[in-house]
Short mmCIF file of C-alpha atoms and ligand atoms in Angstrom, two decimals:
data_model
loop_
_atom_site.label_atom_id
_atom_site.label_comp_id
_atom_site.label_asym_id
_atom_site.label_seq_id
_atom_site.Cartn_x
_atom_site.Cartn_y
_atom_site.Cartn_z
CA MET A 1 75.03 -45.80 86.18
CA SER A 2 72.99 -48.12 84.01
CA MET A 3 69.99 -46.93 82.05
CA TYR A 4 67.44 -47.98 79.51
CA GLU A 5 67.59 -46.46 76.08
CA ILE A 6 64.25 -46.73 74.34
CA GLN A 7 63.29 -45.76 70.78
CA GLY A 8 59.56 -45.14 70.99
CA GLY A 9 56.86 -45.73 68.44
CA ARG A 10 57.25 -49.46 67.81
CA PRO A 11 54.10 -51.46 68.38
CA LEU A 12 54.28 -54.40 70.81
CA ASN A 13 53.26 -57.82 69.63
CA GLY A 14 53.47 -61.24 71.15
CA ARG A 15 52.68 -63.47 74.08
CA LEU A 16 54.21 -63.70 77.51
CA ARG A 17 53.82 -65.50 80.78
CA VAL A 18 53.55 -63.05 83.62
CA GLN A 19 56.11 -63.26 86.45
CA GLY A 20 55.26 -64.36 89.99
CA ALA A 21 53.72 -61.56 92.06
CA LYS A 22 56.21 -59.47 94.02
CA ASN A 23 53.57 -58.55 96.59
CA SER A 24 52.68 -62.21 97.11
CA VAL A 25 56.12 -63.73 97.25
CA LEU A 26 57.35 -61.46 100.07
CA PRO A 27 54.71 -62.53 102.61
CA LEU A 28 54.96 -66.14 101.36
CA LEU A 29 58.69 -66.17 102.11
CA ALA A 30 58.03 -64.64 105.53
CA ALA A 31 55.36 -67.37 106.10
CA ALA A 32 57.97 -70.05 105.37
CA LEU A 33 59.60 -68.96 108.66
CA LEU A 34 56.61 -70.25 110.60
CA ALA A 35 57.20 -73.96 109.91
CA PRO A 36 60.27 -75.75 111.25
CA GLY A 37 60.77 -77.56 107.95
CA GLN A 38 61.55 -77.14 104.27
CA SER A 39 59.27 -75.15 101.98
CA VAL A 40 59.63 -74.78 98.24
CA ILE A 41 58.26 -71.66 96.53
CA HIS A 42 57.84 -72.02 92.76
CA HIS A 43 57.41 -69.24 90.16
CA CYS A 44 59.51 -67.01 92.40
CA PRO A 45 60.43 -63.87 90.44
CA ASP A 46 64.06 -62.82 90.25
CA LEU A 47 63.79 -59.38 91.86
CA SER A 48 66.06 -57.36 94.10
CA ASP A 49 63.29 -57.29 96.73
CA VAL A 50 63.23 -61.07 96.68
CA SER A 51 67.01 -61.29 97.04
CA ALA A 52 66.76 -58.91 100.02
CA THR A 53 64.12 -61.13 101.57
CA LEU A 54 66.24 -64.24 101.05
CA ASP A 55 69.18 -62.47 102.65
CA ILE A 56 67.01 -61.78 105.72
CA LEU A 57 65.94 -65.44 105.90
CA ALA A 58 69.54 -66.59 105.62
CA LEU A 59 70.58 -64.15 108.32
CA LEU A 60 67.90 -65.50 110.60
CA GLY A 61 69.47 -68.90 110.20
CA CYS A 62 67.37 -70.46 107.44
CA ARG A 63 69.02 -72.52 104.76
CA VAL A 64 68.09 -70.86 101.50
CA SER A 65 68.76 -71.91 97.93
CA ARG A 66 67.47 -71.00 94.52
CA GLU A 67 67.23 -73.16 91.42
CA GLY A 68 65.75 -71.36 88.43
CA GLU A 69 62.28 -70.17 89.43
CA SER A 70 62.11 -72.26 92.62
CA VAL A 71 63.35 -71.14 96.01
CA THR A 72 63.87 -73.57 98.89
CA VAL A 73 63.73 -72.31 102.44
CA ASP A 74 64.56 -74.62 105.28
CA ALA A 75 63.43 -72.74 108.37
CA ALA A 76 64.21 -75.60 110.77
CA PRO A 77 67.58 -74.21 111.89
CA ILE A 78 66.36 -70.62 112.56
CA SER A 79 68.65 -69.05 115.13
CA GLY A 80 67.93 -65.36 115.21
CA SER A 81 65.05 -62.89 115.53
CA ALA A 82 66.67 -59.60 114.77
CA ILE A 83 66.85 -57.91 111.35
CA PRO A 84 69.65 -55.39 110.94
CA GLU A 85 68.86 -51.84 109.87
CA ARG A 86 70.84 -52.22 106.60
CA LEU A 87 68.45 -54.90 105.36
CA MET A 88 65.34 -53.12 106.61
CA ARG A 89 66.37 -49.97 104.75
CA GLU A 90 66.86 -52.00 101.57
CA MET A 91 63.25 -53.18 101.70
CA ARG A 92 60.57 -51.65 103.84
CA SER A 93 58.13 -54.43 103.31
CA SER A 94 60.39 -56.59 105.52
CA VAL A 95 58.20 -55.31 108.36
CA ILE A 96 56.16 -58.37 107.43
CA PHE A 97 58.76 -60.43 109.34
CA LEU A 98 57.46 -59.06 112.63
CA GLY A 99 54.36 -61.23 112.73
CA ALA A 100 56.18 -64.33 111.45
CA LEU A 101 59.11 -63.98 113.91
CA LEU A 102 56.82 -63.42 116.87
CA ALA A 103 54.83 -66.48 115.96
CA ARG A 104 57.86 -68.66 115.47
CA THR A 105 60.29 -67.44 118.13
CA GLY A 106 58.24 -65.27 120.50
CA CYS A 107 60.37 -62.21 119.82
CA ALA A 108 61.37 -59.90 116.97
CA LYS A 109 63.70 -56.95 116.69
CA LEU A 110 63.99 -54.58 113.82
CA CYS A 111 64.55 -50.98 112.90
CA TYR A 112 61.84 -49.39 110.84
CA PRO A 113 62.66 -46.26 108.89
CA GLY A 114 59.46 -44.16 108.81
CA GLY A 115 59.06 -42.71 105.34
CA CYS A 116 59.69 -43.91 101.80
CA GLU A 117 59.49 -42.65 98.23
CA LEU A 118 55.69 -42.75 98.51
CA GLY A 119 55.54 -40.56 101.60
CA PRO A 120 55.11 -41.51 105.30
CA ARG A 121 54.77 -45.23 105.78
CA PRO A 122 53.28 -45.71 109.25
CA ILE A 123 52.96 -49.19 110.77
CA ASP A 124 50.62 -48.27 113.64
CA LEU A 125 47.95 -50.73 112.35
CA HIS A 126 50.47 -53.56 112.28
CA LEU A 127 51.62 -52.85 115.80
CA ALA A 128 48.03 -52.50 117.17
CA ALA A 129 47.07 -55.84 115.65
CA LEU A 130 50.13 -57.60 117.06
CA ARG A 131 49.51 -56.07 120.48
CA ARG A 132 45.95 -57.43 120.42
CA LEU A 133 47.50 -60.86 119.97
CA GLY A 134 49.61 -60.39 123.11
CA ALA A 135 52.82 -58.94 121.75
CA GLU A 136 54.63 -56.43 123.94
CA ILE A 137 56.22 -53.84 121.70
CA ARG A 138 58.78 -51.28 122.74
CA GLU A 139 59.47 -48.51 120.30
CA GLU A 140 62.90 -46.91 120.72
CA GLY A 141 63.34 -44.30 118.03
CA GLU A 142 63.22 -46.17 114.77
CA CYS A 143 63.78 -49.55 116.44
CA LEU A 144 61.13 -51.99 117.57
CA SER A 145 61.60 -54.69 120.12
CA CYS A 146 58.73 -57.17 120.31
CA THR A 147 58.23 -60.06 122.73
CA ALA A 148 55.40 -62.36 123.52
CA GLY A 149 56.39 -63.10 127.11
CA GLY A 150 52.86 -64.03 128.17
CA GLY A 151 52.33 -66.12 124.99
CA LEU A 152 50.31 -65.10 121.95
CA ARG A 153 46.54 -65.49 122.28
CA GLY A 154 43.86 -65.48 119.57
CA ALA A 155 41.81 -62.23 119.65
CA HIS A 156 39.23 -60.24 117.75
CA ILE A 157 41.01 -57.58 115.75
CA ARG A 158 39.33 -54.78 113.83
CA LEU A 159 41.50 -52.92 111.33
CA PRO A 160 40.23 -49.37 110.91
CA PHE A 161 41.59 -49.36 107.35
CA PRO A 162 42.19 -52.46 105.17
CA SER A 163 45.98 -52.25 105.16
CA VAL A 164 47.52 -55.06 103.13
CA GLY A 165 50.68 -55.38 105.22
CA ALA A 166 48.82 -55.19 108.59
CA THR A 167 46.41 -57.91 107.43
CA GLU A 168 49.32 -60.16 106.40
CA ASN A 169 51.28 -59.47 109.58
CA ALA A 170 48.25 -60.26 111.74
CA MET A 171 47.54 -63.43 109.80
CA LEU A 172 51.13 -64.64 110.29
CA CYS A 173 51.27 -63.80 113.94
CA ALA A 174 47.84 -65.35 114.65
CA CYS A 175 49.07 -68.69 113.28
CA GLY A 176 51.36 -68.78 116.35
CA ALA A 177 48.69 -67.64 118.80
CA GLN A 178 46.64 -70.10 120.90
CA GLY A 179 42.98 -70.02 119.94
CA VAL A 180 40.93 -68.35 117.30
CA THR A 181 41.65 -64.91 115.81
CA THR A 182 39.10 -63.03 113.78
CA LEU A 183 40.41 -60.20 111.70
CA ALA A 184 37.67 -57.78 110.67
CA GLY A 185 38.18 -54.94 108.23
CA ALA A 186 40.86 -57.03 106.52
CA ALA A 187 42.34 -56.10 103.13
CA ARG A 188 40.87 -58.24 100.33
CA GLU A 189 43.77 -58.23 97.86
CA PRO A 190 44.34 -61.44 95.83
CA GLU A 191 47.81 -61.67 97.40
CA ILE A 192 46.15 -62.25 100.73
CA VAL A 193 44.22 -65.16 99.27
CA ASP A 194 47.51 -66.55 98.03
CA LEU A 195 48.98 -66.22 101.50
CA GLN A 196 46.00 -68.03 103.01
CA ARG A 197 46.52 -70.90 100.50
CA PHE A 198 50.15 -71.30 101.48
CA LEU A 199 49.44 -71.04 105.22
CA ASN A 200 46.86 -73.83 104.90
CA LYS A 201 49.39 -75.96 103.01
CA LEU A 202 51.78 -75.44 105.96
CA GLY A 203 49.11 -76.94 108.21
CA ALA A 204 47.49 -73.71 109.45
CA ARG A 205 43.74 -73.26 109.44
CA VAL A 206 42.86 -69.95 107.82
CA SER A 207 39.61 -68.98 106.08
CA GLY A 208 37.88 -65.89 104.74
CA ALA A 209 40.80 -64.30 102.78
CA GLY A 210 39.37 -62.30 99.91
CA THR A 211 36.55 -61.12 102.20
CA SER A 212 36.87 -58.51 104.95
CA VAL A 213 36.73 -61.07 107.75
CA ILE A 214 39.57 -63.59 108.10
CA THR A 215 39.57 -66.35 110.71
CA ILE A 216 42.70 -68.05 111.89
CA GLU A 217 42.75 -71.05 114.22
CA GLY A 218 46.17 -70.63 115.76
CA GLY A 219 48.56 -72.87 117.63
CA ARG A 220 48.59 -75.75 115.17
CA SER A 221 51.82 -77.55 114.46
CA LEU A 222 53.13 -76.57 111.07
CA HIS A 223 55.36 -78.25 108.50
CA GLY A 224 57.05 -77.27 105.25
CA ALA A 225 55.06 -77.21 102.03
CA GLU A 226 55.28 -76.40 98.31
CA HIS A 227 53.54 -73.49 96.69
CA THR A 228 53.42 -71.72 93.33
CA VAL A 229 53.25 -67.90 93.55
CA MET A 230 50.25 -66.29 91.84
CA GLY A 231 50.86 -64.19 88.73
CA ASP A 232 51.72 -60.50 89.21
CA ARG A 233 48.65 -58.44 88.41
CA ILE A 234 50.63 -55.16 88.50
CA ALA A 235 53.31 -56.51 86.10
CA ALA A 236 50.42 -57.64 83.85
CA ALA A 237 48.87 -54.18 84.08
CA THR A 238 52.25 -52.72 83.07
CA TRP A 239 52.48 -54.87 79.89
CA LEU A 240 48.90 -53.99 78.98
CA CYS A 241 49.45 -50.24 79.51
CA ALA A 242 52.69 -50.50 77.49
CA CYS A 243 50.68 -52.03 74.65
CA GLY A 244 48.13 -49.24 75.05
CA ALA A 245 50.86 -46.63 74.79
CA ALA A 246 52.74 -48.16 71.90
CA GLY A 247 49.86 -49.92 70.09
CA GLY A 248 49.92 -53.57 69.08
CA GLU A 249 48.58 -56.86 70.34
CA VAL A 250 49.73 -58.75 73.38
CA ALA A 251 48.53 -61.93 75.03
CA LEU A 252 49.27 -62.65 78.70
CA THR A 253 49.11 -65.97 80.49
CA GLY A 254 49.68 -66.77 84.11
CA VAL A 255 47.55 -63.98 85.59
CA GLU A 256 43.99 -64.18 86.88
CA PRO A 257 41.98 -61.80 84.65
CA GLY A 258 39.46 -61.14 87.44
CA SER A 259 42.23 -59.56 89.58
CA LEU A 260 42.61 -56.90 86.83
CA ASP A 261 38.98 -55.96 86.36
CA THR A 262 39.33 -52.25 87.17
CA VAL A 263 42.45 -51.84 85.05
CA LEU A 264 40.89 -53.66 82.10
CA ALA A 265 37.75 -51.54 82.36
CA CYS A 266 39.90 -48.39 82.12
CA LEU A 267 41.84 -49.71 79.08
CA GLU A 268 38.63 -50.71 77.33
CA GLN A 269 37.12 -47.34 78.04
CA ALA A 270 40.21 -45.74 76.56
CA GLY A 271 39.61 -47.64 73.32
CA ALA A 272 41.65 -50.84 73.62
CA ARG A 273 40.05 -54.19 72.90
CA VAL A 274 40.43 -56.68 75.72
CA GLU A 275 39.46 -60.34 75.49
CA ASN A 276 39.43 -62.68 78.43
CA ARG A 277 39.95 -66.21 77.07
CA GLY A 278 40.04 -67.98 80.39
CA THR A 279 43.71 -68.71 80.82
CA GLN A 280 44.74 -65.99 78.38
CA LEU A 281 44.22 -62.24 78.43
CA ARG A 282 44.54 -60.60 75.01
CA MET A 283 44.65 -56.90 74.33
CA VAL A 284 44.63 -55.12 70.97
CA SER A 285 45.34 -51.39 70.69
CA THR A 286 45.21 -49.81 67.28
CA LYS A 287 44.77 -46.11 67.95
CA PRO A 288 45.82 -43.55 70.58
CA LEU A 289 44.13 -44.10 73.94
CA GLN A 290 41.31 -41.73 74.78
CA GLY A 291 40.53 -39.88 78.02
CA ILE A 292 38.36 -41.86 80.46
CA GLN A 293 36.11 -41.42 83.52
CA PRO A 294 37.92 -40.39 86.72
CA VAL A 295 40.30 -43.00 88.13
CA HIS A 296 40.16 -43.23 91.97
CA THR A 297 42.77 -45.47 93.60
CA ALA A 298 41.30 -47.56 96.43
CA PRO A 299 41.82 -50.83 98.33
CA TYR A 300 41.01 -53.97 96.33
CA PRO A 301 38.68 -54.49 94.51
CA GLY A 302 39.11 -50.79 93.65
CA PHE A 303 41.63 -49.41 91.17
CA PRO A 304 45.15 -50.36 92.43
CA THR A 305 47.40 -47.46 93.46
CA ASP A 306 50.29 -49.52 92.08
CA ALA A 307 48.80 -49.17 88.57
CA GLN A 308 48.10 -45.42 88.81
CA ALA A 309 51.41 -44.16 87.43
CA ILE A 310 51.48 -46.79 84.70
CA LEU A 311 47.97 -46.02 83.39
CA MET A 312 48.66 -42.30 83.67
CA ALA A 313 51.75 -42.68 81.50
CA ALA A 314 49.78 -44.59 78.86
CA LEU A 315 47.00 -41.95 78.82
CA ALA A 316 49.46 -39.01 78.84
CA GLY A 317 50.57 -40.00 75.33
CA GLY A 318 46.94 -40.52 74.15
CA ARG A 319 44.16 -38.05 73.49
CA GLY A 320 41.57 -36.44 75.77
CA GLN A 321 41.42 -35.70 79.46
CA THR A 322 41.41 -37.97 82.56
CA LEU A 323 41.25 -37.13 86.22
CA PHE A 324 43.22 -39.28 88.66
CA VAL A 325 42.57 -39.24 92.38
CA GLU A 326 45.25 -40.90 94.48
CA ASN A 327 43.70 -41.96 97.80
CA MET A 328 46.25 -44.46 99.12
CA PHE A 329 49.61 -42.69 99.39
CA GLN A 330 50.60 -39.07 99.84
CA SER A 331 53.54 -38.77 97.43
CA ARG A 332 52.52 -40.89 94.54
CA TYR A 333 52.83 -38.35 91.77
CA ARG A 334 56.64 -38.15 91.61
CA HIS A 335 56.63 -39.56 88.05
CA VAL A 336 54.57 -36.54 86.92
CA GLU A 337 57.56 -34.17 86.80
CA GLU A 338 59.48 -36.65 84.63
CA LEU A 339 56.52 -37.29 82.31
CA ARG A 340 56.16 -33.52 81.89
CA ARG A 341 59.77 -33.44 80.73
CA MET A 342 58.61 -35.79 77.98
CA GLY A 343 55.96 -33.25 76.93
CA ALA A 344 53.05 -34.57 79.03
CA ASP A 345 50.31 -32.16 80.07
CA ILE A 346 49.57 -33.13 83.68
CA GLN A 347 48.30 -30.69 86.36
CA VAL A 348 48.53 -31.87 89.96
CA ARG A 349 46.60 -30.42 92.86
CA GLY A 350 46.80 -32.31 96.16
CA ARG A 351 45.47 -35.81 95.54
CA CYS A 352 44.25 -34.97 92.04
CA ALA A 353 46.05 -35.05 88.73
CA VAL A 354 44.44 -34.03 85.45
CA VAL A 355 46.08 -35.59 82.40
CA THR A 356 45.42 -34.22 78.95
CA GLY A 357 46.79 -36.61 76.38
CA ARG A 358 49.14 -35.39 73.68
CA PRO A 359 52.10 -36.85 71.74
CA LEU A 360 55.21 -37.28 73.97
CA HIS A 361 58.83 -37.00 72.92
CA GLY A 362 62.01 -38.71 74.04
CA GLN A 363 63.99 -37.25 76.94
CA ARG A 364 66.45 -38.29 79.67
CA VAL A 365 64.31 -39.12 82.71
CA ARG A 366 64.86 -40.59 86.16
CA SER A 367 62.79 -43.19 88.04
CA THR A 368 62.09 -42.11 91.62
CA ASP A 369 60.16 -45.23 92.69
CA LEU A 370 59.27 -48.64 91.40
CA ARG A 371 55.94 -48.04 89.61
CA GLY A 372 56.91 -44.46 88.67
CA GLY A 373 59.95 -45.92 86.95
CA ALA A 374 57.81 -48.46 85.01
CA ALA A 375 55.52 -45.58 84.05
CA LEU A 376 58.44 -43.80 82.41
CA VAL A 377 59.20 -46.93 80.34
CA VAL A 378 55.57 -47.12 79.30
CA ALA A 379 55.58 -43.47 78.25
CA ALA A 380 58.89 -43.97 76.36
CA LEU A 381 57.50 -46.86 74.35
CA GLY A 382 54.76 -44.62 72.95
CA ALA A 383 56.91 -41.46 72.61
CA ARG A 384 58.61 -40.07 69.49
CA GLY A 385 62.42 -40.35 69.59
CA THR A 386 64.82 -41.64 72.17
CA THR A 387 64.24 -41.78 75.93
CA GLN A 388 66.84 -42.65 78.45
CA VAL A 389 65.54 -43.92 81.77
CA THR A 390 67.86 -43.90 84.77
CA GLY A 391 67.28 -45.06 88.31
CA LEU A 392 66.87 -48.69 87.31
CA SER A 393 67.41 -50.01 90.82
CA HIS A 394 63.82 -48.94 91.60
CA ILE A 395 62.48 -50.86 88.60
CA ARG A 396 64.50 -54.00 89.45
CA ARG A 397 62.73 -54.18 92.81
CA GLY A 398 59.61 -55.34 91.03
CA TYR A 399 60.22 -56.37 87.41
CA GLU A 400 62.05 -59.44 86.27
CA ASN A 401 63.93 -58.93 82.98
CA LEU A 402 61.83 -55.95 81.95
CA GLU A 403 64.08 -55.09 79.00
CA GLY A 404 64.22 -58.70 77.74
CA ILE A 405 60.43 -59.03 77.81
CA LEU A 406 59.83 -55.78 76.00
CA ARG A 407 62.47 -56.65 73.37
CA GLU A 408 60.70 -60.01 72.82
CA LEU A 409 57.51 -58.03 72.21
CA GLY A 410 59.25 -55.92 69.54
CA ALA A 411 60.28 -52.89 71.53
CA ASP A 412 63.55 -51.11 70.76
CA ILE A 413 65.02 -51.05 74.29
CA ARG A 414 68.66 -51.41 75.25
CA LEU A 415 70.25 -51.66 78.66
CA LEU A 416 73.29 -49.40 78.69
CA PRO A 417 75.87 -50.06 81.38
C1 UD1 B 501 51.02 -52.97 99.90
C2 UD1 B 501 51.83 -53.24 98.65
C3 UD1 B 501 52.02 -51.98 97.85
C4 UD1 B 501 50.66 -51.33 97.58
C5 UD1 B 501 49.90 -51.17 98.84
C6 UD1 B 501 48.47 -50.64 98.66
C7 UD1 B 501 53.25 -55.08 99.32
C8 UD1 B 501 54.64 -55.57 99.57
N1 UD1 B 501 53.17 -53.81 99.04
O1 UD1 B 501 51.79 -52.08 100.69
O2 UD1 B 501 52.62 -52.28 96.63
O3 UD1 B 501 50.87 -50.06 96.98
O4 UD1 B 501 49.78 -52.43 99.53
O5 UD1 B 501 47.75 -51.50 97.79
O6 UD1 B 501 52.34 -55.85 99.33
N2 UD1 B 501 48.76 -47.35 106.68
C9 UD1 B 501 48.69 -46.73 107.93
N3 UD1 B 501 49.13 -47.49 109.00
C10 UD1 B 501 49.59 -48.75 108.89
C11 UD1 B 501 49.62 -49.36 107.62
C12 UD1 B 501 49.21 -48.62 106.51
O7 UD1 B 501 48.28 -45.60 108.06
O8 UD1 B 501 49.93 -49.35 109.94
C13 UD1 B 501 48.33 -46.59 105.47
C14 UD1 B 501 49.54 -46.35 104.52
O9 UD1 B 501 50.27 -45.22 104.88
C15 UD1 B 501 48.85 -46.16 103.22
C16 UD1 B 501 47.63 -47.08 103.30
O10 UD1 B 501 47.44 -47.34 104.73
O11 UD1 B 501 48.39 -44.84 103.09
C17 UD1 B 501 47.75 -48.40 102.56
O12 UD1 B 501 48.85 -49.10 103.03
P1 UD1 B 501 48.99 -50.66 103.04
O13 UD1 B 501 47.74 -51.29 102.48
O14 UD1 B 501 49.39 -51.08 104.40
O15 UD1 B 501 50.16 -50.87 102.01
P2 UD1 B 501 51.41 -51.82 102.17
O16 UD1 B 501 50.99 -53.10 102.79
O17 UD1 B 501 52.52 -51.07 102.81
#
């Protein structure tokens, strides 16, 4: 069992280019399926979730190769439309293939395991949107069998909640539907704007991403295209929170500062100095972070649920009190128990967690999910003594070379086999 061993208390200093966004690259790779041609995705992060996605594409018959940061997907020879349970279990977000497969082949088959580390993970909104576009979906236990026997038709879809995945699935499927689709109540995340950009490069006609109404003119003939994945705003938030916890000065490039507004506002309120220099985001943290106004997670442009654990970890080792309200997922406080083992004072009641900052100490702790794992690393960087973090497979789903990057910034972190 591999683990990180971290000696806390060393400030972080230096510059880094932020990896490509995990939450963008997965739908982009699914979108590559739509066009019977070759697409090249640049700035593709080296993550286990990306490898799992590439395995699915290969299994569906695509020719897939990787050279450094660029992945080539030739979706011309696609021969299948079923994703085996083993690969679905490896990565739940592969439900994004439903819309793309329906659009490209008129059918899709996959098994969807209901819950995950964050609690129940329903896909009712995805299925309702695809049904509006003409998909017939049979649910047999955990398996879904989708066909578009009567053909896919553009439709007006209203999402009752701005689900990121349902928005992406509907956009992908609508590209293969005849006529115009309007998607109201859509999620507004920057990753959806990135998906729109790529779809348009493939020859689709999509507009409105970034607002709550997206329009897709479907049925156009698509071709391969090249695209560079946007920077990962959650990875960027992680490096900034790490700097907040450990102190120091870091400069990030390759991420759109505007996509981090709510996170930056929290870090500034907590006492860090943040400078937006256009293409570079610089943060200086010279004293322990202070408690801040309540943090409510919400769909974009609200505070991202994916940054909740990471900010909480940074504030847990600071001073003063902060209330967190997690509105997006049911079980997103699993890191709290582990942070407590490091001396954190965090009281959880339902959706709320009250953090009272105080010095943390090293401990052996276990990641239980991707961002919760990153939060433990953030806490360890600011803690006294040695922390061992296990459960690295969670962290590798979303962070490329985490230990190498932190070492470059001056952290004392070792990967133990
Ligand atoms: C995406 C992100 C994830 C992030 C989340 C919220 C990817 C690969 N993952 O996940 O990192 O934490 O957005 O910003 O991009 N819901 C339903 N029914 C549905 C779909 C969702 O009830 O059919 C609920 C979910 O249970 C959850 C909430 O809506 O409570 C938000 O989920 P959603 O926006 O769909 O998140 P994901 O797309 O799964």
